[in-house]
């Protein structure tokens, strides 16, 4: 094993983190196989923070030749639903990971949880408590003061067994009784002050229906789930660090063999978005976004719909690394990762988002030429395509200035530019409406300058993209930007939607995109990366989601 570990360490280089050190240490000992799990609660859709955890857990298993389970931590029936189970499975697969065997559900272990609770009662390590939630808070003490024992703490084993069974049988109301571990009310760690391990909830569960009306608490169920599945390393986020002694207590006292080790790492937070499921749900329920897969959402389904690729998300997770210090990652890093992934993959096409008509006065009426353009200058393997050109075209309105500012190398009166893949043109006239708005411009072209003709005469500084007026495809462009103006995951952060997080425009695109299907990705030349929307795009009425602009221009705090 140590040779293998050396090899892995070598491959990891500087990307190795503290979790690798722990695992390598453990694998040198008795342990011979790494077993991790990704344990989402099916109460919402997965987001990019979960992707960090997925890449970490599945990634470690792969690296060390181990296994990783997908387990639904479904012990809280009121918030969970099968819709989420299905969405989560789809997202994990889409990210490129395969779990070991069948999907696991914590709810499959309800009988075992119950048996362990009975065993703890029999050993005098758990008792039924009648304190209300409010009373329990008063007894709990504070960080500086120890708690007080519950008056029910010394019930006999027989009495506890009887009451616990009656809790299970539905004889009591929600909140009237709990089962608590008997640990230490004076512990400096509040989690160890006789924590509740079972509560009564008369609620239907998405998998077990009405079979149970008592449900285990997370801190009791989670270590047991790990033990039952033989998990060796239970990787979770920092807020569980203070719960680790309780995790270990349950592992020690449950009477089952496996001894998983809990390791904590810092949650991912990102600028200008929200990651808390509660806040994401609020956005969905208040109609501020178009569902969990709105392309502005940091959910995996939202990112997928927007046009992000699994590769870009995995690279992002690699780049942010894993540490114990909570930090907020700049969202522009994810932008960088998708640009870098699509750079050599996506066809570069011409689209005009704010059209200005150009009439080429000396170009023959009715003539159409086909210009051969490279699909991707970075990747010759993607080949070429023909793009029609004729007397009337559109360019981007911002590519023309009647009175050009200094260093404006695009089109202006009597200035010459290259039309990408076509000819040099010179502006010779301007049409205006009664209010003085420019409605079209007139150019002349030089037939000698056709791209690819070997013309090696004068140089021009500007090259503009364009679309042919007759054949351009009208489409909708949805210009997405960061969702939030502020950082709502911060303690003082506010949920203020960026009013420009979605700007809808009609655009004109070259005809090569006519048959594009949902999910197809393109670079709109000189503009950004776009993805055909999987929900709203239709033949003849294409919808393009802007994934990212080519360069970021976003300014928020
Ligand atoms: P929330 O508090 O938003 O509901 P959660 O942590 O309760 O999130 P779970 O479904 O329980 O969500 O999470 C499943 C796994 O993903 C857990 O192991 C959790 O630690 C991890 N996880 C959740 N959010 C993040 C995040 N932002 N960064 C890294 N890992 C995360
Ligand atoms: Mg959770």
XYZ file of C-alpha atoms and ligand atoms in Angstrom:
589
model
C 0.000 0.000 0.000
C 2.724 2.492 0.864
C 4.076 2.341 -2.697
C 0.611 3.194 -4.029
C 0.352 6.075 -1.614
C 3.706 7.421 -2.688
C 2.526 7.275 -6.258
C -0.694 9.132 -5.435
C 1.229 11.754 -3.437
C 3.528 12.248 -6.371
C 0.619 12.673 -8.779
C -1.118 15.093 -6.449
C 1.877 17.405 -6.193
C 0.771 20.709 -4.737
C -2.938 19.900 -5.148
C -2.768 17.522 -2.199
C -4.593 18.856 0.854
C -4.952 17.958 4.529
C -7.618 15.341 3.775
C -5.133 13.455 1.617
C -2.658 13.452 4.502
C -5.264 11.989 6.879
C -6.309 9.351 4.399
C -2.773 8.380 3.503
C -1.959 8.033 7.179
C -5.027 5.845 7.758
C -4.371 3.692 4.716
C -0.905 2.953 6.057
C -2.522 1.477 9.165
C -5.102 -1.299 9.380
C -7.431 0.145 6.835
C -7.001 -1.137 3.337
C -9.793 0.448 1.393
C -11.155 3.963 1.328
C -14.953 4.261 1.419
C -16.624 7.668 1.245
C -20.176 8.884 0.690
C -22.027 11.913 -0.590
C -25.076 12.343 1.667
C -27.519 15.012 0.436
C -30.826 15.636 2.133
C -33.498 15.447 -0.588
C -35.036 18.790 0.376
C -33.857 20.872 -2.573
C -31.728 20.802 -5.694
C -27.973 20.425 -5.636
C -25.853 23.540 -6.049
C -22.230 24.226 -6.849
C -21.327 23.919 -3.155
C -22.561 20.344 -3.328
C -20.451 19.898 -6.459
C -17.405 20.689 -4.325
C -18.399 17.923 -1.915
C -19.213 15.523 -4.785
C -15.874 16.109 -6.518
C -14.106 15.647 -3.210
C -15.849 12.450 -2.097
C -16.051 10.714 -5.461
C -12.659 12.075 -6.448
C -10.927 10.659 -3.362
C -12.540 7.267 -3.870
C -11.357 7.189 -7.450
C -7.850 8.354 -6.623
C -7.285 5.794 -3.882
C -9.072 2.911 -5.607
C -11.935 3.045 -3.123
C -15.705 3.420 -3.345
C -18.234 6.200 -2.821
C -21.933 5.869 -2.002
C -24.726 8.204 -2.967
C -26.908 8.267 0.119
C -30.044 10.263 0.696
C -30.098 11.525 4.233
C -33.880 11.418 4.452
C -34.629 11.513 8.156
C -36.723 14.689 8.153
C -40.009 13.771 6.434
C -41.682 17.160 6.336
C -39.251 18.787 3.907
C -38.269 15.902 1.681
C -39.620 14.774 -1.624
C -39.021 12.278 -4.400
C -38.746 15.070 -6.963
C -35.486 16.062 -5.269
C -34.231 12.466 -5.164
C -34.561 12.154 -8.929
C -33.026 15.552 -9.632
C -30.055 14.829 -7.379
C -29.326 11.470 -9.046
C -29.431 13.131 -12.451
C -27.089 15.916 -11.346
C -24.480 13.584 -9.816
C -24.430 11.474 -12.993
C -24.241 14.544 -15.184
C -21.238 15.773 -13.231
C -19.583 12.535 -14.311
C -19.609 10.398 -11.166
C -20.821 6.863 -10.503
C -21.796 5.675 -7.087
C -21.161 2.238 -5.679
C -24.071 -0.176 -6.224
C -27.611 0.996 -5.539
C -28.524 4.431 -4.256
C -28.782 4.301 -0.432
C -31.446 5.853 1.746
C -31.068 6.586 5.454
C -34.743 5.665 5.723
C -33.837 2.050 4.836
C -32.051 1.898 8.172
C -34.908 3.088 10.385
C -35.222 -0.362 11.997
C -31.523 -0.454 12.849
C -31.636 3.080 14.274
C -34.513 1.973 16.480
C -32.657 -1.149 17.622
C -29.572 0.886 18.501
C -31.750 3.300 20.493
C -33.251 0.369 22.438
C -29.766 -0.995 23.095
C -28.654 2.401 24.451
C -31.702 2.483 26.757
C -30.937 -1.006 28.022
C -27.379 0.014 28.803
C -28.560 3.101 30.667
C -27.183 5.384 27.968
C -30.466 6.906 26.812
C -33.670 8.067 28.471
C -37.096 9.374 27.541
C -37.484 13.010 28.517
C -40.756 14.911 28.951
C -39.288 18.425 28.943
C -40.725 20.741 26.321
C -38.382 22.331 23.787
C -38.438 25.573 25.775
C -37.686 23.829 29.089
C -34.902 21.900 27.465
C -33.314 25.163 26.348
C -33.407 26.430 29.932
C -31.787 23.256 31.238
C -29.112 23.209 28.571
C -26.911 25.950 30.073
C -24.678 28.194 28.006
C -21.126 28.237 26.719
C -19.968 29.561 30.102
C -22.416 27.715 32.368
C -22.973 23.972 32.653
C -26.443 22.568 32.043
C -28.744 20.954 34.602
C -29.837 17.340 34.535
C -33.347 16.715 33.291
C -35.724 15.601 36.074
C -36.481 12.556 33.866
C -32.852 11.508 33.550
C -33.012 8.798 36.192
C -35.993 6.896 34.910
C -35.521 3.134 35.092
C -34.582 1.123 32.041
C -38.009 -0.552 32.111
C -39.835 2.752 32.215
C -37.698 4.131 29.376
C -38.254 1.035 27.238
C -41.993 1.246 27.799
C -42.183 4.971 27.019
C -39.975 4.690 23.933
C -42.129 1.889 22.578
C -45.241 3.964 23.196
C -43.587 6.908 21.410
C -43.089 4.591 18.467
C -46.671 3.337 18.669
C -48.030 6.833 18.261
C -49.448 7.265 21.770
C -47.952 10.736 22.242
C -48.200 14.057 20.516
C -45.390 15.773 18.634
C -43.036 17.522 21.056
C -44.336 15.827 24.203
C -41.454 13.355 24.589
C -37.975 12.864 23.205
C -35.336 10.206 23.539
C -32.045 11.675 24.744
C -28.561 10.249 24.987
C -27.316 10.282 28.575
C -23.860 11.805 28.247
C -22.849 14.815 30.348
C -24.836 17.970 31.116
C -21.637 19.622 32.351
C -19.657 18.998 29.180
C -17.999 22.138 27.820
C -19.345 21.000 24.431
C -23.069 21.762 24.355
C -23.637 19.036 21.767
C -22.710 16.502 24.430
C -25.260 17.741 26.971
C -27.713 14.864 26.706
C -28.590 15.544 23.047
C -31.980 14.541 21.684
C -31.601 11.494 19.452
C -35.266 10.778 18.605
C -38.259 13.042 18.288
C -41.943 12.470 17.615
C -43.244 13.701 14.254
C -46.601 12.477 13.008
C -45.654 13.046 9.389
C -45.711 10.917 6.260
C -42.317 10.042 4.881
C -41.643 9.997 1.120
C -40.454 6.381 1.346
C -41.729 4.832 4.578
C -45.158 6.471 4.485
C -46.873 6.341 7.897
C -44.882 3.437 9.290
C -42.995 5.699 11.682
C -44.035 8.613 13.827
C -40.670 8.920 15.545
C -37.652 10.043 13.571
C -33.941 10.041 14.510
C -32.032 13.308 14.785
C -29.232 14.004 12.323
C -26.433 13.657 14.907
C -27.644 10.204 15.832
C -28.606 8.948 12.385
C -25.627 10.175 10.403
C -22.851 8.260 12.208
C -25.044 5.156 12.159
C -25.600 5.474 8.418
C -21.830 5.653 7.987
C -21.277 2.659 10.259
C -23.934 0.559 8.533
C -22.418 1.238 5.104
C -18.854 0.652 6.281
C -17.804 4.197 5.410
C -14.194 4.837 6.436
C -14.066 8.616 6.032
C -17.126 10.763 6.622
C -16.310 14.092 5.053
C -18.547 16.981 6.017
C -18.490 20.762 6.360
C -16.945 22.775 9.192
C -20.149 23.429 11.141
C -20.045 19.775 12.208
C -16.627 20.088 13.826
C -18.195 20.675 17.266
C -20.460 17.692 16.674
C -17.546 15.324 16.130
C -17.364 14.180 19.784
C -21.042 13.196 19.526
C -20.409 11.468 16.191
C -17.633 9.480 17.865
C -19.818 8.752 20.908
C -22.530 7.227 18.705
C -19.937 5.193 16.786
C -18.382 3.939 20.047
C -21.661 3.061 21.731
C -23.807 1.692 18.911
C -22.403 -1.815 19.204
C -21.656 -2.063 15.488
C -18.221 -2.766 14.164
C -17.128 -0.127 11.683
C -15.279 2.968 12.930
C -15.657 5.785 10.430
C -13.624 8.944 10.875
C -15.265 12.344 10.462
C -13.218 15.007 8.660
C -14.458 18.558 8.183
C -13.682 21.007 5.387
C -14.821 24.546 4.564
C -18.038 25.120 2.672
C -17.915 26.825 -0.667
C -19.332 30.312 -0.772
C -19.314 32.485 -3.913
C -19.678 36.158 -4.666
C -22.927 37.577 -6.031
C -24.971 34.454 -5.502
C -26.637 32.448 -2.714
C -25.870 28.911 -1.708
C -28.196 28.274 1.218
C -30.991 25.947 0.139
C -33.448 27.900 2.273
C -32.658 31.106 0.402
C -32.662 29.386 -2.978
C -36.065 27.920 -2.195
C -37.335 31.386 -1.235
C -36.280 32.712 -4.654
C -38.152 29.870 -6.365
C -41.268 30.155 -4.198
C -41.467 33.933 -4.525
C -41.238 33.687 -8.308
C -38.062 35.775 -8.490
C -36.510 33.138 -10.730
C -37.855 30.655 -13.271
C -37.609 27.598 -10.993
C -34.651 25.714 -9.511
C -33.079 25.501 -12.968
C -33.252 29.196 -13.763
C -29.947 29.825 -15.556
C -28.972 32.422 -12.936
C -29.206 29.938 -10.077
C -26.019 28.320 -8.724
C -27.842 24.974 -8.824
C -26.333 22.221 -10.954
C -29.529 22.168 -13.028
C -29.366 25.949 -13.451
C -25.714 25.862 -14.459
C -26.451 23.034 -16.909
C -29.329 24.964 -18.474
C -27.184 28.098 -18.660
C -24.584 26.086 -20.608
C -21.879 25.252 -18.085
C -20.210 21.902 -18.733
C -19.386 19.200 -16.179
C -15.723 19.615 -17.136
C -15.768 23.323 -16.282
C -17.450 22.668 -12.931
C -14.980 19.913 -12.061
C -12.026 22.132 -13.005
C -13.481 24.891 -10.843
C -13.745 22.513 -7.884
C -10.144 21.469 -8.410
C -8.932 25.053 -8.583
C -10.680 26.240 -5.423
C -9.055 23.430 -3.448
C -10.067 22.168 -0.029
C -9.184 23.766 3.287
C -10.584 24.398 6.733
C -10.847 28.160 6.363
C -14.212 29.431 5.163
C -13.839 31.819 2.290
C -15.812 33.270 -0.551
C -14.662 32.449 -4.056
C -14.986 35.086 -6.757
C -17.652 33.992 -9.241
C -15.394 35.126 -12.070
C -13.281 32.010 -11.460
C -16.168 29.847 -12.664
C -16.506 32.141 -15.684
C -12.847 31.597 -16.417
C -13.278 27.803 -16.226
C -16.149 27.684 -18.712
C -14.411 30.017 -21.166
C -11.348 27.862 -20.981
C -13.357 24.667 -21.541
C -15.359 25.995 -24.494
C -12.488 27.845 -26.150
C -11.546 24.937 -28.374
C -14.905 23.104 -28.308
C -17.580 25.573 -29.373
C -18.073 26.763 -32.947
C -17.485 30.479 -33.325
C -20.423 32.014 -35.197
C -21.488 35.544 -36.055
C -24.480 37.076 -34.303
C -25.555 40.677 -34.065
C -27.336 41.743 -30.891
C -27.999 45.380 -31.693
C -28.310 45.509 -35.481
C -27.377 48.408 -37.708
C -28.099 47.917 -41.414
C -25.229 48.318 -43.871
C -25.938 48.717 -47.589
C -22.977 48.034 -49.852
C -23.685 50.429 -52.698
C -21.311 48.945 -55.278
C -22.169 45.287 -54.586
C -24.285 43.709 -57.355
C -28.017 43.592 -56.581
C -29.288 40.032 -56.089
C -25.848 38.442 -55.873
C -25.039 36.021 -53.033
C -21.540 34.776 -52.278
C -20.594 32.094 -49.796
C -17.681 32.838 -47.523
C -15.693 29.997 -46.027
C -15.138 30.577 -42.315
C -13.224 28.478 -39.823
C -15.512 27.013 -37.189
C -12.953 27.511 -34.464
C -9.610 29.235 -35.038
C -8.253 27.473 -31.927
C -9.190 24.055 -33.212
C -8.824 23.379 -36.965
C -10.376 19.924 -36.462
C -13.776 21.567 -36.171
C -13.565 22.387 -39.898
C -15.167 25.212 -41.819
C -18.607 26.368 -42.949
C -20.021 28.639 -45.661
C -21.653 31.864 -44.645
C -23.765 33.816 -47.159
C -22.882 37.419 -47.983
C -24.786 39.954 -50.104
C -25.564 43.621 -50.628
C -27.365 44.175 -47.309
C -25.900 43.077 -44.025
C -26.119 43.991 -40.371
C -23.302 44.962 -38.066
C -23.322 45.790 -34.363
C -24.543 49.355 -33.776
C -21.656 50.003 -31.397
C -19.193 49.152 -34.175
C -20.055 52.400 -35.935
C -19.421 55.979 -34.769
C -20.450 58.975 -36.807
C -17.861 61.065 -34.971
C -15.254 58.563 -33.867
C -13.391 59.041 -30.622
C -9.633 58.661 -30.566
C -8.383 55.107 -31.115
C -11.758 53.965 -32.454
C -10.615 51.471 -35.098
C -14.032 50.304 -36.159
C -16.345 51.804 -38.768
C -16.718 55.585 -39.190
C -17.290 57.906 -42.148
C -14.608 57.357 -44.788
C -12.885 54.749 -42.625
C -12.138 51.251 -43.884
C -12.543 47.976 -41.927
C -12.532 44.270 -42.717
C -15.763 42.323 -42.521
C -14.789 39.009 -40.981
C -14.184 36.374 -43.657
C -15.377 38.767 -46.403
C -14.281 42.145 -47.841
C -12.862 45.490 -46.815
C -15.610 48.106 -46.737
C -15.492 51.899 -46.410
C -18.339 53.982 -45.012
C -19.560 56.499 -47.563
C -22.951 57.623 -46.271
C -25.459 57.664 -43.408
C -29.289 57.429 -43.500
C -31.194 59.095 -40.683
C -34.823 59.360 -39.686
C -36.638 62.619 -38.900
C -35.298 62.598 -35.339
C -31.710 62.268 -36.435
C -31.373 58.587 -35.505
C -29.142 56.554 -37.766
C -31.264 54.002 -39.647
C -28.631 52.577 -42.029
C -25.193 53.271 -43.330
C -23.816 53.020 -46.829
C -20.476 51.467 -47.718
C -18.480 50.545 -50.764
C -16.468 47.349 -50.915
C -13.190 46.536 -52.633
C -13.615 43.288 -54.633
C -9.841 42.687 -54.478
C -9.865 42.248 -50.725
C -11.927 39.083 -50.434
C -10.703 37.030 -47.510
C -8.611 34.066 -48.557
C -7.991 35.520 -52.035
C -4.308 36.124 -51.323
C -4.828 39.892 -51.181
C -1.768 41.346 -49.478
C -2.296 45.069 -49.944
C -3.063 47.699 -47.348
C -3.826 46.807 -43.749
C -6.880 47.774 -41.738
C -7.032 47.834 -37.970
C -10.602 46.737 -37.341
C -12.385 43.486 -38.176
C -16.147 43.416 -37.618
C -18.567 40.521 -37.446
C -21.753 40.783 -39.504
C -24.783 38.808 -40.649
C -26.392 38.717 -44.062
C -29.763 40.524 -43.914
C -31.789 38.086 -46.044
C -30.720 34.852 -44.429
C -30.112 35.845 -40.800
C -31.981 33.812 -38.217
C -33.989 35.874 -35.762
C -33.552 34.572 -32.241
C -33.917 35.552 -28.626
C -30.745 36.224 -26.649
C -30.997 36.017 -22.881
C -28.111 37.953 -21.438
C -27.515 36.542 -17.981
C -25.330 38.118 -15.376
C -24.605 37.471 -11.704
C -27.822 36.905 -9.774
C -27.196 39.052 -6.712
C -25.776 42.527 -6.224
C -24.643 41.644 -2.736
C -23.284 38.512 -1.063
C -26.368 37.177 0.745
C -24.545 34.218 2.293
C -22.546 36.640 4.460
C -24.022 37.372 7.890
C -24.794 40.963 6.859
C -25.383 40.178 3.192
C -28.684 41.144 1.609
C -30.804 39.351 -0.956
C -30.843 42.023 -3.640
C -31.372 40.653 -7.134
C -29.099 42.204 -9.740
C -31.681 44.103 -11.862
C -29.528 43.277 -14.890
C -29.191 39.590 -14.074
C -31.369 38.950 -17.139
C -31.692 41.238 -20.159
C -33.642 39.840 -23.111
C -32.768 40.923 -26.649
C -33.795 39.990 -30.125
C -30.726 39.070 -32.111
C -29.766 38.074 -35.648
C -27.563 35.036 -36.114
C -25.903 33.566 -39.189
C -27.957 30.751 -40.748
C -25.555 27.933 -39.753
C -27.268 27.801 -36.329
C -30.748 27.253 -37.787
C -31.047 23.632 -36.681
C -29.344 24.039 -33.305
C -30.794 21.928 -30.507
C -31.193 22.565 -26.788
C -27.798 22.376 -25.086
C -25.749 23.233 -28.217
C -23.052 25.751 -27.417
C -21.504 28.492 -29.523
C -19.212 31.407 -29.230
C -20.853 34.520 -30.644
C -17.816 36.177 -32.174
C -16.455 39.148 -30.198
C -19.297 38.746 -27.702
C -19.531 35.671 -25.505
C -20.433 32.030 -25.111
C -24.048 31.004 -25.621
C -26.089 27.851 -25.137
C -29.409 26.969 -26.755
C -31.997 26.886 -23.968
C -33.295 23.389 -23.269
C -36.711 24.529 -22.076
C -37.889 27.399 -24.227
C -35.965 27.124 -27.495
C -37.927 25.759 -30.474
C -37.303 25.206 -34.136
C -37.885 28.547 -35.810
C -37.824 30.376 -32.449
C -34.389 29.765 -31.026
C -33.461 30.996 -27.571
C -29.795 31.479 -26.696
C -28.650 31.774 -23.081
C -25.512 33.774 -22.590
C -23.232 31.610 -20.471
C -20.517 34.250 -20.074
C -19.330 37.276 -21.979
C -15.874 36.871 -23.525
C -14.566 39.329 -20.989
C -16.201 40.271 -17.769
C -17.547 43.777 -17.434
C -19.518 43.180 -14.237
C -19.050 45.672 -11.449
C -20.720 44.947 -8.142
C -19.501 45.328 -4.644
P -28.093 23.761 3.301
O -27.606 24.157 4.657
O -27.973 24.817 2.256
O -29.455 23.116 3.316
P -26.824 21.250 3.576
O -25.404 21.153 3.979
O -27.834 20.983 4.620
O -27.072 22.633 2.840
P -27.061 18.700 2.362
O -28.030 18.233 1.354
O -27.173 18.169 3.732
O -27.130 20.284 2.370
O -25.570 18.520 1.832
C -25.036 17.319 1.352
C -23.541 17.375 1.442
O -23.043 18.471 0.696
C -23.093 17.561 2.865
O -22.036 16.668 3.122
C -22.655 18.981 2.938
O -21.638 19.143 3.860
C -22.206 19.268 1.498
N -22.401 20.678 1.193
C -23.542 21.393 1.238
N -23.333 22.678 0.938
C -22.011 22.800 0.673
C -21.162 23.893 0.293
N -21.635 25.113 0.131
N -19.847 23.629 0.106
C -19.364 22.388 0.267
N -20.103 21.332 0.612
C -21.410 21.518 0.831
Mg -27.952 19.154 5.698
